[in-house]
Coordinates of C-alpha atoms and ligand atoms in Angstrom, one line a residue:
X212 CA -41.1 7.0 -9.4
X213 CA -42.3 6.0 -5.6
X214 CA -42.2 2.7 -3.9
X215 CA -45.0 0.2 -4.7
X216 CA -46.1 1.2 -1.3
X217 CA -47.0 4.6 -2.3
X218 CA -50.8 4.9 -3.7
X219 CA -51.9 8.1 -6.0
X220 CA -55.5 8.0 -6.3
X221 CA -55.8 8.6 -9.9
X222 CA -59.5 9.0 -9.8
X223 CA -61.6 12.1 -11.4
X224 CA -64.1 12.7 -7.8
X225 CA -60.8 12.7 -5.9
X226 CA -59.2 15.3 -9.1
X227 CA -62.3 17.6 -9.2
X228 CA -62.7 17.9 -5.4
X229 CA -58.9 18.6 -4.9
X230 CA -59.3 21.4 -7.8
X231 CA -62.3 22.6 -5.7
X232 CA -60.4 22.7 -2.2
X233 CA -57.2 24.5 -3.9
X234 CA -59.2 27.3 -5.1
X235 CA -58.6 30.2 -2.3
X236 CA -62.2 31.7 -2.5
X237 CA -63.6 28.0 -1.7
X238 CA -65.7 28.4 1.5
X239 CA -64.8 27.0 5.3
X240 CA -67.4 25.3 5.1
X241 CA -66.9 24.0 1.2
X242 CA -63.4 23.2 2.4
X243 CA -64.5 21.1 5.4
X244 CA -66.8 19.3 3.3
X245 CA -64.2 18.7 0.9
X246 CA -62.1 17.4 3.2
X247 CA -64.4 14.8 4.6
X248 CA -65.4 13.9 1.0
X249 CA -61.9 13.3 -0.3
X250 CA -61.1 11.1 3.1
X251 CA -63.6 9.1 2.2
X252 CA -62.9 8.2 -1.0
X253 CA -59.3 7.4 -0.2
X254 CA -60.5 5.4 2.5
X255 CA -62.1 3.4 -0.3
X256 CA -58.7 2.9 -1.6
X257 CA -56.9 2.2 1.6
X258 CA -59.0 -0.3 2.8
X259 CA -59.2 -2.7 -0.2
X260 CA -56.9 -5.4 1.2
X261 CA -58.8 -5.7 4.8
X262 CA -59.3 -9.3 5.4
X263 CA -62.9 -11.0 5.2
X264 CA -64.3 -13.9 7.1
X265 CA -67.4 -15.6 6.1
X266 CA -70.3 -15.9 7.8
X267 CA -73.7 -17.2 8.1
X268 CA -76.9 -15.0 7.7
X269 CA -80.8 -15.9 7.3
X270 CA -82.0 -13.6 3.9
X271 CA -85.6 -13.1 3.7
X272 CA -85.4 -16.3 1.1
X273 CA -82.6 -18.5 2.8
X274 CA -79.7 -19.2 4.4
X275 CA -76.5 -17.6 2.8
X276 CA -72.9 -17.4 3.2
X277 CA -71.3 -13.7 3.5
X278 CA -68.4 -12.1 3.9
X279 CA -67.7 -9.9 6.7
X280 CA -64.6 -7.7 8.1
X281 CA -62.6 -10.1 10.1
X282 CA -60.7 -9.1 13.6
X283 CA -60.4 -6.5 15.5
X284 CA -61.2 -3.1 13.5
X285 CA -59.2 -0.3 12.7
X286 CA -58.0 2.6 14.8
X287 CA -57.6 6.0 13.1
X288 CA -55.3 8.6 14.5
X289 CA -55.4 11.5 12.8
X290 CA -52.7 14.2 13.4
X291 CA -53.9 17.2 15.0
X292 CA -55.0 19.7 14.5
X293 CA -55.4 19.7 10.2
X294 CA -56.2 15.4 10.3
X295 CA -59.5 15.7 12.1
X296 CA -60.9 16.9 9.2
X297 CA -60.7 13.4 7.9
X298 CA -62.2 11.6 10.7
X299 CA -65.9 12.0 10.4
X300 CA -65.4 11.1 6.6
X301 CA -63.9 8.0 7.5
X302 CA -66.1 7.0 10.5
X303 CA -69.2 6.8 8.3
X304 CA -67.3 4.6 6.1
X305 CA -66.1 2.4 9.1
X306 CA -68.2 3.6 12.2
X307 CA -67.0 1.0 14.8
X308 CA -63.2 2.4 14.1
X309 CA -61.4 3.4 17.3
X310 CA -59.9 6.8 17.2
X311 CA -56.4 8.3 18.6
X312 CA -54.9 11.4 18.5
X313 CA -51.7 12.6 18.6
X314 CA -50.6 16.4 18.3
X315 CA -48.0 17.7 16.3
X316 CA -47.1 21.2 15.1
X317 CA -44.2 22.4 13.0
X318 CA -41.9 25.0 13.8
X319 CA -42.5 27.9 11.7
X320 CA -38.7 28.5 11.6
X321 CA -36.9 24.7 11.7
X322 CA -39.9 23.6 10.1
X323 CA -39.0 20.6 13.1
X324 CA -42.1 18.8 14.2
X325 CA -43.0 18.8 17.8
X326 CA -45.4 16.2 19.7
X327 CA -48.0 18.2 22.1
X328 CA -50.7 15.3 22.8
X329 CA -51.2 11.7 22.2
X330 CA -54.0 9.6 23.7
X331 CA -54.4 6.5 22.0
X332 CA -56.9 3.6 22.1
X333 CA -55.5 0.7 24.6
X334 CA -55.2 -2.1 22.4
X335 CA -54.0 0.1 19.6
X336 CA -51.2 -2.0 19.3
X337 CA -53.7 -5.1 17.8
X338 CA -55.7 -3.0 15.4
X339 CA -54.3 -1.5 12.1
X340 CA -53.8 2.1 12.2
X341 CA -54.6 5.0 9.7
X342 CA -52.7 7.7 10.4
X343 CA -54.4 10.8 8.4
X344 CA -53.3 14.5 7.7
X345 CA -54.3 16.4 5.3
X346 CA -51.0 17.9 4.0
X347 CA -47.5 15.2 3.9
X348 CA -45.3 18.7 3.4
X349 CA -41.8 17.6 4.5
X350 CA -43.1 14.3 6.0
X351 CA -41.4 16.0 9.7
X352 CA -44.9 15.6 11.3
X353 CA -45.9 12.4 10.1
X354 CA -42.7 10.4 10.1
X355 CA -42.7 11.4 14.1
X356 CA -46.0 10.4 14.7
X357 CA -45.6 7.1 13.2
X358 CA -42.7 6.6 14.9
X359 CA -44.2 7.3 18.6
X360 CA -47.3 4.6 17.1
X361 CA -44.4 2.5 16.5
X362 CA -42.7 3.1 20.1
X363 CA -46.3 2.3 21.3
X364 CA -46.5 -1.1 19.4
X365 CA -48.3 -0.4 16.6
X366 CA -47.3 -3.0 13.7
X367 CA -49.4 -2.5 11.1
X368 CA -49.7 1.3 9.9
X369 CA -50.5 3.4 6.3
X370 CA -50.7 6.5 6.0
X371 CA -53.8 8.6 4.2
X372 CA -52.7 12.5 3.3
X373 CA -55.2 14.3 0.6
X374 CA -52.1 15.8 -0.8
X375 CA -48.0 15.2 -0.9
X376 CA -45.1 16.4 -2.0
X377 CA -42.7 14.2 -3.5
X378 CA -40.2 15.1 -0.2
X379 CA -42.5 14.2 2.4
X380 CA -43.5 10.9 0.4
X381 CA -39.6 10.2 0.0
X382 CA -39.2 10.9 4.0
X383 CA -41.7 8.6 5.0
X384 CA -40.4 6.0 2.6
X385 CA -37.0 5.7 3.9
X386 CA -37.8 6.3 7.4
X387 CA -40.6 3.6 7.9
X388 CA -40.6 1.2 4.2
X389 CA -43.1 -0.3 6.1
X390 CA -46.1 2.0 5.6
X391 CA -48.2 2.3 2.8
X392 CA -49.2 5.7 1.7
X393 CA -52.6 6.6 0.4
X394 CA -52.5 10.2 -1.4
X395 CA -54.9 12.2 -3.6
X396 CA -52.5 13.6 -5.2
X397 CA -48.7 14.6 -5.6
X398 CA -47.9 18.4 -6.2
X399 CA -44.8 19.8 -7.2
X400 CA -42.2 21.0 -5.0
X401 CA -42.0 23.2 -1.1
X402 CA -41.7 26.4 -0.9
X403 CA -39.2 28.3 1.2
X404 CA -41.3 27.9 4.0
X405 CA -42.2 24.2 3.2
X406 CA -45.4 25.0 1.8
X407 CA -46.7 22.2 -1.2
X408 CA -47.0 24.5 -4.0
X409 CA -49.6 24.4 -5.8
X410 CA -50.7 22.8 -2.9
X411 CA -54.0 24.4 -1.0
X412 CA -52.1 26.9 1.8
X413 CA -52.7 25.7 5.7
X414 CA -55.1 23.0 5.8
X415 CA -55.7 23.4 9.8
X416 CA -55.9 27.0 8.7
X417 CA -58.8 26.6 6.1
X418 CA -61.0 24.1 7.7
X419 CA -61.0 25.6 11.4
X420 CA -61.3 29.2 9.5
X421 CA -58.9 30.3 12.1
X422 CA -57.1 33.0 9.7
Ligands
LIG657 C1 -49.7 20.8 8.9 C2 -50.3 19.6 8.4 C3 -49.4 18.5 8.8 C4 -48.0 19.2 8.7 C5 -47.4 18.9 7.4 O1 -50.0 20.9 10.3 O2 -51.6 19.3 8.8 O3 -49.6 18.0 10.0 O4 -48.3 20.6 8.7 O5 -46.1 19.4 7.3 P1 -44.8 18.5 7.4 O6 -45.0 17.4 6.5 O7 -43.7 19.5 6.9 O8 -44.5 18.1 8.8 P2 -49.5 22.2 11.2 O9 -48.2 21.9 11.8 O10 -49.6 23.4 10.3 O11 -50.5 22.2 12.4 P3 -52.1 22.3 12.3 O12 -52.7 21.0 11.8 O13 -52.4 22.6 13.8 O14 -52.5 23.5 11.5
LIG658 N1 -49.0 22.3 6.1 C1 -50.1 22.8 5.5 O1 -51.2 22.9 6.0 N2 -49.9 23.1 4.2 C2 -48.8 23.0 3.5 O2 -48.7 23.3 2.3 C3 -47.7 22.5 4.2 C4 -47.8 22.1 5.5

């Protein structure tokens, strides 16, 4: 149905949680939780082609060869505000991870994404990039901020959203065929107001608690 670049995490943690964090009575602080949680387990997925070199290390019994992360490590940049949610997930699971951030909002009206901040680690442009929002709605905000990562020099980029719509998935995959996207899961349709339905309403909303 997607392109072979396009990753559903068919797995039952990633299912139950995702039940949990669409439930409108779930906590902030449940929801933020949540959010972490699920960000890590995708992380799981989206890292399982990083490349390994092998080294040498003294065991308590004797000398063995080991693999270990090779290069320069990743940089994430999540899209703010929603997409810091995922950060502290994914740090634990790759702590020496630089971090960007670029702003975007959507106009409530065009529904047109807008850029409002981007600071970005220097030698971004060596390091794969994980570009992470909750919510790929229409794909406005991310296909923009992987094109300014692009304008930037960034070469090698995915994408990690906790949930899609097939729209914003089909956006991002003509726009930039070159990104891999990593999703929890793929909901129906938008909404009038290009809102995923189900969906979980405003992520940013629901982990800052700021409605
Ligand atoms: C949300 C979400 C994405 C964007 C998705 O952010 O976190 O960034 O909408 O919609 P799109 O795919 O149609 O662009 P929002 O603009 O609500 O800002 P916020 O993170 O500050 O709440
Ligand atoms: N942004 C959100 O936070 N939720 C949606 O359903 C769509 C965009």
């Amino acid at each position: 149905m997607f392109a072979e670049n396009v990753y559903i995490m068919e797995h039952p943690l990633v299912s139950h949680k995702l039940s949990i964090l669409r439930d409108k009575n779930t906590s902030v602080k449940d929801f933020r939780e949540l959010v972490s949680e699920i960000g890590m387990l995708i992380t799981y997925e989206a890292t399982r082609d990083l490349p390994l070199v092998t080294k040498t290390v003294e065991t308590p019994l004797c000398t063995a060869e080991v693999p270990m992360l090779a290069g320069k490590k990743l940089a994430v940049v999540p899209i703010l505000r929603a997409g810091l949610g995922l950060v502290d997930g994914i740090l634990r699971m790759i702590p020496s991870a630089r971090v960007g951030h670029i702003g975007m909002y959507r106009d409530e009206e065009t529904l047109e994404p807008h850029t409002y901040f981007c600071k970005l680690p220097k030698d971004i442009s060596e390091r794969e990039v994980m570009v992470v929002d909750p919510m790929l709605a229409t794909g406005g905000s991310a296909e923009a901020a992987i094109t300014e990562l692009k304008s930037r020099g960034c070469k090698a980029i995915k994408l990690v959203v906790l949930l899609a719509a097939p729209e914003g998935i089909e956006r991002i995959t003509d726009a930039h065929p070159d990104v891999s996207i990593y999703c929890g899961a793929v909901d129906e349709k938008l909404n009038e107001r290009g809102y995923i339905l189900p969906g979980l309403g405003d992520a940013g909303d629901r982990i800052f608690g700021t409605k």
